[in-house]
Amino acid sequence: MDPSAPGSPYPACPLPALTGWDCPGCGGLRAAHALAHGLPGQALAANALVVVAALVLGAALLYWLVAELRGRPVPPPAVPAACRWALAAAVAAFTVLRNLPLFPPGA
């Protein structure tokens, strides 16, 4: 089901209604729907962060699958604190940049 179709049962994100800002996840369901239907440009327009996260997750799952099939189990990754902070900073920067009026509506 298309989450952006009129009468969609999916609820709207409350953050834009309360603040006027899009959260980092706003448009994520539309992006996932577009990716599932082979529309990467539409997915990037809906939420680029979700598209990047889907690519990273897909690559990690493929790596895990190949390792499992070869009989070499992969231990859970140890993510350094610096990487976690960098990810948090990237999400914050994405949130701010997507809310700046860099492009006029409909452009």
Coordinates of N, CA and C in Angstrom, one line a residue:
M1 N 0.8 -1.2 0.0 CA 0.0 0.0 0.0 C 0.9 1.2 0.0
D2 N 0.5 2.2 -0.8 CA 1.3 3.4 -0.9 C 1.0 4.3 0.3
P3 N 2.0 4.6 1.1 CA 1.8 5.4 2.3 C 1.4 6.8 2.0
S4 N 1.7 7.3 0.8 CA 1.3 8.7 0.5 C 0.0 8.8 -0.2
A5 N -0.7 7.7 -0.5 CA -2.0 7.7 -1.1 C -3.1 8.3 -0.2
P6 N -4.0 9.0 -0.8 CA -5.1 9.6 0.0 C -5.9 8.4 0.7
G7 N -6.2 8.6 2.0 CA -6.9 7.6 2.8 C -6.0 6.5 3.3
S8 N -4.7 6.7 3.3 CA -3.7 5.7 3.8 C -3.9 5.5 5.3
P9 N -3.9 4.3 5.7 CA -4.1 4.0 7.1 C -2.9 4.4 8.0
Y10 N -1.8 4.7 7.4 CA -0.6 5.1 8.1 C -0.7 6.5 8.7
P11 N -0.4 6.6 10.0 CA -0.5 7.9 10.6 C 0.6 8.9 10.2
A12 N 0.3 10.1 10.2 CA 1.3 11.2 9.8 C 2.2 11.4 11.0
C13 N 3.4 11.8 10.7 CA 4.4 12.1 11.8 C 3.9 13.3 12.6
P14 N 3.9 13.2 13.9 CA 3.4 14.3 14.7 C 4.4 15.5 14.8
L15 N 5.7 15.2 14.6 CA 6.7 16.3 14.7 C 6.4 17.5 13.8
P16 N 6.2 17.3 12.5 CA 5.9 18.4 11.6 C 4.7 19.2 12.0
A17 N 3.7 18.4 12.5 CA 2.4 19.1 13.0 C 2.7 20.0 14.2
L18 N 3.6 19.6 15.0 CA 3.8 20.3 16.3 C 4.9 21.4 16.1
T19 N 5.9 21.1 15.3 CA 7.0 22.1 15.2 C 7.2 22.7 13.8
G20 N 6.7 22.0 12.7 CA 6.9 22.5 11.4 C 8.2 21.9 10.8
W21 N 8.9 21.1 11.6 CA 10.2 20.5 11.1 C 9.9 19.1 10.8
D22 N 10.6 18.6 9.7 CA 10.6 17.2 9.4 C 11.7 16.5 10.3
C23 N 11.3 15.3 10.9 CA 12.3 14.6 11.7 C 13.2 13.8 10.8
P24 N 14.2 13.1 11.3 CA 15.1 12.4 10.4 C 14.4 11.2 9.8
G25 N 13.3 10.7 10.4 CA 12.6 9.6 9.8 C 11.4 10.0 8.9
C26 N 11.0 11.2 8.9 CA 9.9 11.7 8.1 C 10.2 11.3 6.6
G27 N 9.2 10.6 6.0 CA 9.3 10.2 4.6 C 10.0 8.8 4.5
G28 N 10.3 8.2 5.6 CA 11.0 6.9 5.6 C 10.1 5.8 5.0
L29 N 8.9 5.8 5.4 CA 7.9 4.8 4.8 C 7.7 5.0 3.3
R30 N 7.6 6.3 2.9 CA 7.5 6.5 1.5 C 8.8 6.1 0.7
A31 N 10.0 6.3 1.4 CA 11.2 5.9 0.8 C 11.3 4.4 0.7
A32 N 10.9 3.7 1.7 CA 10.9 2.2 1.6 C 10.0 1.7 0.6
H33 N 8.8 2.3 0.5 CA 7.8 1.9 -0.5 C 8.4 2.1 -1.9
A34 N 9.1 3.3 -2.2 CA 9.7 3.6 -3.5 C 10.8 2.6 -3.8
L35 N 11.6 2.3 -2.8 CA 12.7 1.3 -3.0 C 12.2 0.0 -3.4
A36 N 11.1 -0.4 -2.7 CA 10.5 -1.7 -2.9 C 9.9 -1.8 -4.3
H37 N 9.5 -0.7 -4.9 CA 9.0 -0.6 -6.2 C 10.0 -0.2 -7.3
G38 N 11.3 -0.2 -7.0 CA 12.3 0.2 -7.9 C 12.4 1.6 -8.4
L39 N 12.1 2.5 -7.5 CA 12.1 3.9 -7.8 C 13.1 4.6 -6.9
P40 N 14.4 4.5 -7.1 CA 15.4 5.0 -6.2 C 15.4 6.6 -6.2
G41 N 15.1 7.2 -7.3 CA 15.1 8.7 -7.3 C 14.0 9.2 -6.4
Q42 N 12.8 8.6 -6.5 CA 11.7 8.9 -5.6 C 12.0 8.6 -4.1
A43 N 12.7 7.5 -3.9 CA 13.1 7.2 -2.5 C 14.1 8.2 -2.0
L44 N 15.0 8.6 -2.8 CA 16.0 9.7 -2.3 C 15.3 11.0 -2.0
A45 N 14.3 11.3 -2.8 CA 13.5 12.5 -2.6 C 12.7 12.5 -1.3
A46 N 12.2 11.3 -1.0 CA 11.4 11.1 0.2 C 12.2 11.2 1.5
N47 N 13.4 10.4 1.5 CA 14.3 10.4 2.7 C 15.6 9.8 2.3
A48 N 16.6 10.6 2.0 CA 17.9 10.1 1.6 C 18.6 9.3 2.7
L49 N 18.3 9.6 4.0 CA 18.9 8.9 5.1 C 18.5 7.5 5.1
V50 N 17.2 7.2 4.9 CA 16.7 5.9 4.9 C 17.3 5.1 3.7
V51 N 17.5 5.7 2.6 CA 18.1 5.0 1.4 C 19.5 4.6 1.8
V52 N 20.3 5.5 2.3 CA 21.6 5.2 2.7 C 21.7 4.1 3.8
A53 N 20.8 4.2 4.8 CA 20.7 3.1 5.8 C 20.3 1.8 5.2
A54 N 19.4 1.8 4.2 CA 19.0 0.5 3.6 C 20.2 -0.1 2.8
L55 N 21.0 0.7 2.2 CA 22.1 0.2 1.5 C 23.2 -0.4 2.4
V56 N 23.4 0.3 3.5 CA 24.4 -0.2 4.5 C 23.9 -1.5 5.1
L57 N 22.6 -1.5 5.5 CA 22.0 -2.7 6.1 C 22.0 -3.9 5.1
G58 N 21.7 -3.6 3.8 CA 21.8 -4.6 2.8 C 23.2 -5.2 2.6
A59 N 24.2 -4.3 2.6 CA 25.5 -4.8 2.5 C 26.0 -5.6 3.7
A60 N 25.6 -5.2 4.9 CA 25.9 -5.9 6.1 C 25.3 -7.3 6.1
L61 N 24.0 -7.4 5.7 CA 23.3 -8.6 5.6 C 23.9 -9.6 4.6
L62 N 24.3 -9.0 3.4 CA 24.9 -9.8 2.4 C 26.3 -10.4 2.9
Y63 N 27.1 -9.5 3.6 CA 28.3 -10.0 4.1 C 28.1 -11.1 5.1
W64 N 27.1 -10.9 6.0 CA 26.8 -11.9 7.0 C 26.3 -13.2 6.3
L65 N 25.5 -13.1 5.3 CA 25.0 -14.3 4.6 C 26.2 -15.1 3.9
V66 N 27.1 -14.4 3.3 CA 28.2 -15.1 2.6 C 29.1 -15.7 3.7
A67 N 29.3 -15.0 4.8 CA 30.2 -15.6 5.8 C 29.5 -16.9 6.4
E68 N 28.2 -16.8 6.6 CA 27.5 -18.0 7.2 C 27.5 -19.2 6.2
L69 N 27.4 -18.9 4.9 CA 27.4 -19.9 3.9 C 28.8 -20.6 3.8
R70 N 29.8 -19.8 4.0 CA 31.2 -20.3 4.0 C 31.6 -21.0 5.3
G71 N 30.7 -20.9 6.3 CA 31.0 -21.6 7.6 C 31.8 -20.8 8.5
R72 N 31.9 -19.5 8.3 CA 32.7 -18.6 9.2 C 31.7 -17.6 9.8
P73 N 31.2 -17.9 10.9 CA 30.2 -17.0 11.5 C 30.9 -15.6 11.8
V74 N 30.1 -14.6 11.7 CA 30.6 -13.2 11.9 C 30.2 -12.8 13.3
P75 N 31.1 -12.4 14.1 CA 30.8 -11.9 15.5 C 30.1 -10.5 15.4
P76 N 29.3 -10.2 16.3 CA 28.7 -8.9 16.3 C 29.7 -7.8 16.3
P77 N 29.5 -6.7 15.5 CA 30.5 -5.7 15.4 C 30.6 -4.9 16.6
A78 N 31.9 -4.5 16.9 CA 32.2 -3.6 18.1 C 32.3 -2.2 17.5
V79 N 31.3 -1.4 17.7 CA 31.3 0.0 17.1 C 31.9 0.9 18.0
P80 N 33.0 1.6 17.6 CA 33.7 2.5 18.5 C 32.8 3.7 18.9
A81 N 33.1 4.3 20.0 CA 32.3 5.4 20.4 C 32.3 6.6 19.4
A82 N 33.5 6.8 18.8 CA 33.7 7.9 17.8 C 32.7 7.7 16.6
C83 N 32.5 6.4 16.2 CA 31.6 6.1 15.1 C 30.2 6.4 15.5
R84 N 29.8 6.1 16.8 CA 28.4 6.4 17.2 C 28.2 7.9 17.3
W85 N 29.2 8.6 17.8 CA 29.0 10.1 17.8 C 29.0 10.7 16.4
A86 N 29.8 10.1 15.5 CA 29.8 10.6 14.1 C 28.4 10.3 13.4
L87 N 27.8 9.2 13.7 CA 26.5 8.8 13.2 C 25.4 9.8 13.8
A88 N 25.5 10.0 15.1 CA 24.6 11.0 15.7 C 24.7 12.4 15.1
A89 N 25.9 12.8 14.8 CA 26.2 14.1 14.2 C 25.6 14.1 12.8
A90 N 25.8 13.1 12.1 CA 25.3 13.0 10.7 C 23.8 13.1 10.6
V91 N 23.1 12.4 11.6 CA 21.7 12.4 11.6 C 21.2 13.8 12.0
A92 N 21.9 14.4 12.9 CA 21.5 15.8 13.3 C 21.7 16.8 12.1
A93 N 22.8 16.6 11.4 CA 23.1 17.5 10.3 C 22.1 17.3 9.2
F94 N 21.7 16.0 8.9 CA 20.7 15.7 8.0 C 19.3 16.3 8.3
T95 N 19.0 16.3 9.6 CA 17.8 16.9 10.1 C 17.7 18.4 9.8
V96 N 18.8 19.0 10.2 CA 18.9 20.5 10.0 C 18.9 20.8 8.5
L97 N 19.7 20.1 7.7 CA 19.8 20.5 6.3 C 18.5 20.2 5.5
R98 N 17.7 19.2 5.9 CA 16.5 18.9 5.2 C 15.4 19.9 5.5
N99 N 15.6 20.7 6.6 CA 14.6 21.6 7.0 C 15.0 23.1 6.6
L100 N 16.1 23.2 5.9 CA 16.5 24.6 5.4 C 15.8 24.8 4.1
P101 N 15.4 26.0 3.8 CA 14.8 26.3 2.6 C 15.8 26.5 1.4
L102 N 16.5 25.4 1.1 CA 17.5 25.5 0.1 C 16.9 25.5 -1.3
F103 N 15.8 24.7 -1.5 CA 15.1 24.6 -2.7 C 13.7 25.1 -2.6
P104 N 13.2 25.8 -3.5 CA 11.8 26.2 -3.4 C 10.8 25.1 -3.6
P105 N 9.7 25.1 -3.0 CA 8.7 24.0 -3.1 C 8.4 23.7 -4.6
G106 N 8.3 22.5 -5.0 CA 8.0 22.1 -6.3 C 9.2 22.1 -7.3
A107 N 10.4 22.4 -6.8 CA 11.6 22.5 -7.7 C 12.1 21.1 -7.9

